[in-house]
XYZ file of C-alpha atoms in Angstrom:
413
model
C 0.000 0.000 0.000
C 2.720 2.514 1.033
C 4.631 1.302 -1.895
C 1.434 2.311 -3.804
C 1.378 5.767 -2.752
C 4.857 6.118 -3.339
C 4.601 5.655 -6.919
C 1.908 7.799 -7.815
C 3.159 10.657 -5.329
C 6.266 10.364 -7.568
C 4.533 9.424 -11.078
C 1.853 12.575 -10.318
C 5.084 14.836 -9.831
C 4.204 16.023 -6.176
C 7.386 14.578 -4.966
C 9.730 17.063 -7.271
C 7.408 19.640 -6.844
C 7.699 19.688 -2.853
C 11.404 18.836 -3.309
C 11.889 22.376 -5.252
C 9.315 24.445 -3.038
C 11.995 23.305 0.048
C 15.223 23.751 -1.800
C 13.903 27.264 -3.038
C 12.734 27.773 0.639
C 16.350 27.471 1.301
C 17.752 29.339 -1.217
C 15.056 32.170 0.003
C 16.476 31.993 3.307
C 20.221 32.147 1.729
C 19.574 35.313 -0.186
C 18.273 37.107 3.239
C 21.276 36.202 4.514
C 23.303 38.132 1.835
C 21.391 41.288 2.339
C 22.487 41.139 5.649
C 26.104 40.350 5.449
C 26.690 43.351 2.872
C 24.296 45.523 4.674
C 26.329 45.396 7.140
C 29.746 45.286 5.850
C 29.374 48.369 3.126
C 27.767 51.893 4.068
C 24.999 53.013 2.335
C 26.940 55.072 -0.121
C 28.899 51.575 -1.167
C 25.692 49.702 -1.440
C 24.387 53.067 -3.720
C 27.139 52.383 -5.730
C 27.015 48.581 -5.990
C 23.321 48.811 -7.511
C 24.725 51.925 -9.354
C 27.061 49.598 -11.175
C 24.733 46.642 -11.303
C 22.354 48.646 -12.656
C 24.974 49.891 -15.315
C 24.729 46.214 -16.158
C 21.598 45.659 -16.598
C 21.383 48.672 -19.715
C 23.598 45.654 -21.560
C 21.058 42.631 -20.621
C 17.952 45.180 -21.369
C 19.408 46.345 -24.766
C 20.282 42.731 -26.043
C 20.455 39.983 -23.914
C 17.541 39.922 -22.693
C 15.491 39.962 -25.844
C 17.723 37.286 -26.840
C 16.969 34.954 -24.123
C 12.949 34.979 -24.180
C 13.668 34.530 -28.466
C 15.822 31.501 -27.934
C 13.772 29.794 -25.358
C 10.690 30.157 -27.747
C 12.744 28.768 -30.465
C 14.287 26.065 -28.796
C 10.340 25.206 -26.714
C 8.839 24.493 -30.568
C 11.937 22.908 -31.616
C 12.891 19.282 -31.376
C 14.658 17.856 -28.531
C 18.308 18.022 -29.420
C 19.833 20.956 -28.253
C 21.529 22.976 -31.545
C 24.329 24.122 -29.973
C 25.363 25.341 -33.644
C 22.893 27.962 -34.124
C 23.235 28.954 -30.500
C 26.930 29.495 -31.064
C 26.266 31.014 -34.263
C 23.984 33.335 -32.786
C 25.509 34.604 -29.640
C 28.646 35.034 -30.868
C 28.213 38.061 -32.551
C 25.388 39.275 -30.003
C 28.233 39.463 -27.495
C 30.496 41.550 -29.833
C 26.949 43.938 -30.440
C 26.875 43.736 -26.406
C 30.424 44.849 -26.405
C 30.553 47.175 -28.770
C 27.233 49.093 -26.571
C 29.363 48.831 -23.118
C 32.171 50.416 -24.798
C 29.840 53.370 -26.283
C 28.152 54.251 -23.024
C 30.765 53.610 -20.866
C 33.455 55.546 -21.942
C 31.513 58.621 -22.231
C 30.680 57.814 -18.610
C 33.975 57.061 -17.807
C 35.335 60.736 -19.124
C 32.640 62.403 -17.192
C 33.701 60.679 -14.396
C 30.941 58.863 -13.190
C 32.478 55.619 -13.184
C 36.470 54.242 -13.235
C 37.541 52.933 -16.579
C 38.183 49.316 -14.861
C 33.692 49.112 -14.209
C 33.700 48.853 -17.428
C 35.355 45.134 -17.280
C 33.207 44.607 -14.298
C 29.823 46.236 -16.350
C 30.346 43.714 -18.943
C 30.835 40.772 -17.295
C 27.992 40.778 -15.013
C 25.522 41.260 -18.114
C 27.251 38.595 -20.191
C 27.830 36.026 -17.649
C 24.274 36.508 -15.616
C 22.696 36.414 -19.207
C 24.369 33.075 -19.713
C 23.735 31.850 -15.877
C 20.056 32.893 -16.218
C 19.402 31.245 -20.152
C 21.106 28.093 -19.527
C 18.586 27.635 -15.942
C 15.700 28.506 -18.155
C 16.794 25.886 -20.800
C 17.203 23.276 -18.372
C 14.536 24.572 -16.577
C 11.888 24.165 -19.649
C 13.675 20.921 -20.183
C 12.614 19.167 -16.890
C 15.583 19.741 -15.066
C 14.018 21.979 -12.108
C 15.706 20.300 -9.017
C 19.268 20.840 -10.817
C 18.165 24.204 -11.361
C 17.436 25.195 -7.767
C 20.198 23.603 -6.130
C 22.212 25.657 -8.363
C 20.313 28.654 -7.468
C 21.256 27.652 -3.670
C 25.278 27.082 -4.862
C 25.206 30.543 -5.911
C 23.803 32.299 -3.595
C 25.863 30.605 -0.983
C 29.003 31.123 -3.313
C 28.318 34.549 -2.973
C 28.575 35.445 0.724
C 31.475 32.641 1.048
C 33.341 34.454 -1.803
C 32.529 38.111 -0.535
C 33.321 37.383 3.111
C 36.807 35.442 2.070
C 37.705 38.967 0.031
C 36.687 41.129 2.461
C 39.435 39.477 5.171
C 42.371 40.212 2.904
C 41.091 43.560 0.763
C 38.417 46.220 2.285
C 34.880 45.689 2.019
C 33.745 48.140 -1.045
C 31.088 48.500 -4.132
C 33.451 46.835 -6.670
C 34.259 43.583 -4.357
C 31.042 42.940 -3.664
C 30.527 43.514 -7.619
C 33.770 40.832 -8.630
C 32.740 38.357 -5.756
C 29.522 37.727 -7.679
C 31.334 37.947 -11.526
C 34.083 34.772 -10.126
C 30.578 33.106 -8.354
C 28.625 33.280 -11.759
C 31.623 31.836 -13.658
C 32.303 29.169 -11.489
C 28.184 28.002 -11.885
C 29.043 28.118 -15.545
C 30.758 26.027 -15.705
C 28.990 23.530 -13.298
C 25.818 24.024 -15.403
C 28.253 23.282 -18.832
C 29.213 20.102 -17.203
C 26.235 18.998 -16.423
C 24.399 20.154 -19.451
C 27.301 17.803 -21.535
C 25.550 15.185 -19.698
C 22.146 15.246 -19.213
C 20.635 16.561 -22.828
C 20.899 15.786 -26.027
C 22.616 18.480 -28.235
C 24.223 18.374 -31.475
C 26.597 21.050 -33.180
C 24.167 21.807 -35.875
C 23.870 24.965 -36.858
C 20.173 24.646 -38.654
C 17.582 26.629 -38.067
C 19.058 30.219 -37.655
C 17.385 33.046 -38.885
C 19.132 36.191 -40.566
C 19.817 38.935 -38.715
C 17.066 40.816 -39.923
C 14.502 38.580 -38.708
C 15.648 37.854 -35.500
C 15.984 42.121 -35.172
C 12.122 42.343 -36.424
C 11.108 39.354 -33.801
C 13.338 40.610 -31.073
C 13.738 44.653 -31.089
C 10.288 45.494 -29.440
C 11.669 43.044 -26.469
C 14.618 45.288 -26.734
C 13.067 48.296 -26.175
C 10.205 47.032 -23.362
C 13.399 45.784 -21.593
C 15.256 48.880 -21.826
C 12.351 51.031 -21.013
C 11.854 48.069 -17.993
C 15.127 49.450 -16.801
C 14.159 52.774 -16.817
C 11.007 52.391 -14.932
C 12.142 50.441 -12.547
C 16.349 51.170 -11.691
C 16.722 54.789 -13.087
C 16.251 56.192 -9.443
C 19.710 54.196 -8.800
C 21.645 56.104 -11.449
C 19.987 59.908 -10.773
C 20.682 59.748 -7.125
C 24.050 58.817 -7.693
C 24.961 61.401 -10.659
C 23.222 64.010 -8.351
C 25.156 62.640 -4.849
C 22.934 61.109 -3.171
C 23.533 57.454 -3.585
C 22.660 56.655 0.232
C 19.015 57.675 -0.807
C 18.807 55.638 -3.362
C 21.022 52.842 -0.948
C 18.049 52.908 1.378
C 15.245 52.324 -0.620
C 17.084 49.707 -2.758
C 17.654 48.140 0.545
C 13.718 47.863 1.785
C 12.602 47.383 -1.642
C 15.086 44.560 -2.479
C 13.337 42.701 1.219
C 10.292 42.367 -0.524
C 11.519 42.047 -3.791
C 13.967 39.133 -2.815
C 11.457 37.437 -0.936
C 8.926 37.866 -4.114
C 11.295 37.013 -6.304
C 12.291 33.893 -4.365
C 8.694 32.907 -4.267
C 7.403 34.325 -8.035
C 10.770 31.802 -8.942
C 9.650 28.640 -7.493
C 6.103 29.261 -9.342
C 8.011 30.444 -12.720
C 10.056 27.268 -11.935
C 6.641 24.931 -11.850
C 4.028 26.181 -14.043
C 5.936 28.534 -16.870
C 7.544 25.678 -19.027
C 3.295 24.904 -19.021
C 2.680 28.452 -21.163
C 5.909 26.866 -23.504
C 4.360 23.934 -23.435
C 0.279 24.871 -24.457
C 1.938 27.495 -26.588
C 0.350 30.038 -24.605
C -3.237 28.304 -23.569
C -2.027 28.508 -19.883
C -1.095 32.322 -19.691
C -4.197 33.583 -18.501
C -4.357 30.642 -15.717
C -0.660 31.315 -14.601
C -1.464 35.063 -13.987
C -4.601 34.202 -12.167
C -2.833 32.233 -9.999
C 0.063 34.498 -9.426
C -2.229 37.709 -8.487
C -3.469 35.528 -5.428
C -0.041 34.419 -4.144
C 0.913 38.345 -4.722
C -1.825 39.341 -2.323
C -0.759 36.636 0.268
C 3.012 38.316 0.327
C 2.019 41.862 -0.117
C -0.292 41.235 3.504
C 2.775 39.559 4.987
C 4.761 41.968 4.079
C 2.748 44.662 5.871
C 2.878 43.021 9.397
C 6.186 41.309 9.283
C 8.065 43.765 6.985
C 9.134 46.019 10.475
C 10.104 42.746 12.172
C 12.387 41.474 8.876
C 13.931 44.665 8.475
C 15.441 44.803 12.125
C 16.563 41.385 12.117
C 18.379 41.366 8.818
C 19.830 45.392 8.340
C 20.784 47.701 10.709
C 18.059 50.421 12.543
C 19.126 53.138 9.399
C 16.993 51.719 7.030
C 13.581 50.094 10.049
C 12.070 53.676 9.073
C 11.321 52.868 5.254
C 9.609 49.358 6.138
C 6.839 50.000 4.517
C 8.686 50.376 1.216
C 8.950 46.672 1.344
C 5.981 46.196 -0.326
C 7.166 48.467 -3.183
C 9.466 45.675 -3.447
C 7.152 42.734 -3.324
C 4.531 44.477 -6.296
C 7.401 45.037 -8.493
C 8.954 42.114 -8.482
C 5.130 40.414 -8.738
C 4.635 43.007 -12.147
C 7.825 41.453 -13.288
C 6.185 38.156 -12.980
C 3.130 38.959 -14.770
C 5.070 41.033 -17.224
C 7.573 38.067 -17.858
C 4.617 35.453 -18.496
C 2.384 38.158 -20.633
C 5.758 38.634 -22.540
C 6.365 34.575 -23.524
C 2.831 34.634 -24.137
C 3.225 37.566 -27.098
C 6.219 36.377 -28.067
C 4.786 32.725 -28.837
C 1.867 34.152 -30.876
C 4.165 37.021 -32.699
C 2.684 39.803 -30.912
C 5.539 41.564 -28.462
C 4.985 44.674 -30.572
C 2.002 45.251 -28.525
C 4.820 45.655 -25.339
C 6.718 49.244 -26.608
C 3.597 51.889 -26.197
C 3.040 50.399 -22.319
C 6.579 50.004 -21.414
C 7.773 53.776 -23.249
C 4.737 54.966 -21.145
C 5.387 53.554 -17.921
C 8.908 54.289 -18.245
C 8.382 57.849 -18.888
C 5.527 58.011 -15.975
C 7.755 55.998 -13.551
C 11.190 58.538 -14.751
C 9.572 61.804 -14.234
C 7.753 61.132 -11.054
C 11.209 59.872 -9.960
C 12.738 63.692 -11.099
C 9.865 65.111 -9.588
C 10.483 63.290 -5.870
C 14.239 63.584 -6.312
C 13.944 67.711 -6.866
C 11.488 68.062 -3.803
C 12.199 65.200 -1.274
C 15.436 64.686 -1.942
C 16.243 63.006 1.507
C 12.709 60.617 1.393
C 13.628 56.979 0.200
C 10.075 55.976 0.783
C 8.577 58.575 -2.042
C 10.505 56.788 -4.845
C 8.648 53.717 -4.318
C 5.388 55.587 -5.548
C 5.468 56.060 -9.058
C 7.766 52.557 -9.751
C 4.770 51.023 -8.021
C 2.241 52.643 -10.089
C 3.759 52.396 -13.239
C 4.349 48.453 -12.528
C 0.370 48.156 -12.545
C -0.154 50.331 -15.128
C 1.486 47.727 -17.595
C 0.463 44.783 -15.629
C -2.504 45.104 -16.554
C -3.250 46.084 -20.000
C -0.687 43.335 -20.506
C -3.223 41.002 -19.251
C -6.058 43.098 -20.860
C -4.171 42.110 -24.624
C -3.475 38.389 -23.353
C -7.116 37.531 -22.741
C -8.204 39.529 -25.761
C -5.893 37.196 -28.169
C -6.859 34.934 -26.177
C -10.663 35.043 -27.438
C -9.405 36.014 -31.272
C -7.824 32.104 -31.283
């Protein structure tokens, strides 16, 4: 009888399922741990400048990475199931050189204005290129049934991370840019972990069939560009105008709260991306409308635990400085929540040719979410909480006409 159970609780899937909701749980736990060691082994103005940099970063995985990613796991979900290692060779090759050739472009010009050191550049770079690599092999794996490899790996990095960080900081001082090169050496050594495993575990060949020109992939790809770049904008550009105008410990601040709720959302929105997004792949979009459902519910769940044990969370894991902005943990929680409505709307259009739709929300909320971020900056310069406002609102502004075109193409099928 017990041997009975056994078999369906594994055949039914509820075995790996609970397996990755308590790895993640630990990996959860593992990233709060993080905020706390470099909250308090950086000031504020260090932790400004980390994100400031990171941030930096992220212009290179908005502007082409990142549209590359959700176009290659579309191709590759409604391919076959050997891996083409050819075309994805082929492919990123020169996408790294276009990635490159952008870093160098907006970096120097930063660099001779002095708002970075020429050597972020190296550090810029590598982040985007290596997390973009980190994040599309997980997804590929991921999408390929691999889920409990793909969380223990998430666990291996974030524990990489403090081990890495905290082994620096005893022979160099604790800054912005060791913090930033602690987590380039831990993404590079779960590179090539993944590689290793991926030799070994999936089928691939080294053909190179089945790439598109340039000017296809460009027509499929460049309104993900620009929703991801405007993304960045509506979401991180706070980090780069406090900074420039020399305040980076009010930007530190918020980041701080926010990133509470955001890591803990992000944690959770990851094990549920983990489970049920390869299901949108796999109906070819059928299951959008149910995933988003679902995910507005668990959203309300953390946004209400948030409230009454943000205070609680804040004091235990960062110093007093930052026990005044609690409530700017749940600025945290409903953007990372919009990114996970955002990110399954967005697979969604791209599987049915439609991410065009994306650019007039995202250039809107980006310029909403921008100038009510100049506006607080000019007049409550010293308030992290304020900048939380018109993120926040700008995050549900897309949210949902997102959802508003996925159920309406929904009906056209």
């Amino acid at each position: 009888m017990i041997k009975k159970i056994i078999s369906k609780w594994k055949v039914g899937g509820i075995f790996a399922t609970a397996s990755v909701i308590v790895l993640r749980i630990v990996s959860i736990s593992i990233g709060f741990v993080f905020i706390k060691i470099y909250t308090n082994n950086l000031s504020t103005d260090q932790i400004g400048k980390y994100f400031y940099l990171v941030t930096l970063s992220y212009v290179m995985n908005s502007l082409v990475f990142v549209p590359i990613d959700y176009y290659l796991q579309a191709k590759l979900a409604l391919s076959g199931k050997t891996i083409p290692l050819g075309m994805i060779w082929h492919l990123n090759r020169r996408v790294c050189l276009l990635a490159l050739f952008l870093c160098l472009s907006f970096g120097v010009p930063l660099w001779y204005l002095k708002k970075i050191d020429f050597s972020d550049l190296f550090g810029i770079y590598s982040t985007a290129f290596l997390f973009y690599v980190c994040s599309f092999a997980r997804g590929l794996l991921n999408n390929r049934g691999h889920k409990i490899f793909v969380v223990n790996m998430l666990i291996f990095e974030s524990v990489l991370k403090i081990v890495l960080f905290l082994v620096a900081a005893m022979y160099f001082s604790a800054s912005a840019e060791l913090l930033l090169y602690s987590t380039i050496f831990a993404f590079s050594i779960e590179i090539l972990i993944i590689g290793i495993y991926f030799s070994k575990h999936l089928p691939y060949s080294w053909s190179d069939e089945g790439v598109e020109n340039y000017q296809t992939i460009f027509r499929k790809c460049y309104a993900l560009s620009i929703g991801a770049i405007c993304n960045l904008a509506q979401l991180q550009f706070y980090r780069l105008m406090y900074v420039w105008t020399g305040a980076p410990a009010t930007a530190a601040i918020y980041t701080v709260v926010s990133n509470l709720g955001s890591s803990g959302m992000a944690a959770i929105s990851s094990i549920y991306a983990q489970l049920f997004l390869p299901k949108i792949y796999a109906s070819k979009g059928k299951y959008t409308l149910i995933y988003i459902r679902n995910a507005l519910i668990l959203t309300s769940l953390v946004v209400i635990s948030a409230l009454i044990f943000g205070k609680y969370a804040l004091l235990f894991l960062t110093k007093n400085d930052y026990v005044e902005y609690a409530h700017a943990i749940g600025f945290g929680v409903l953007v990372d929540a919009g990114n996970m409505v955002i990110g399954a709307a967005t697979v969604f259009l791209m599987l049915n040719n439609a991410a065009k739709i994306m650019i007039f929300y995202n250039v809107v909320a980006a310029i909403g979410s921008t100038a009510g971020g100049f506006l607080v900056m000019t007049y409550w310069p010293q308030d992290a909480f304020l900048i939380g406002i018109p993120i926040a609102l700008s995050q549900i502004f897309i949210a949902t006409f997102l959802i508003w075109h996925v159920a309406r193409i929904n009906k056209m099928k």
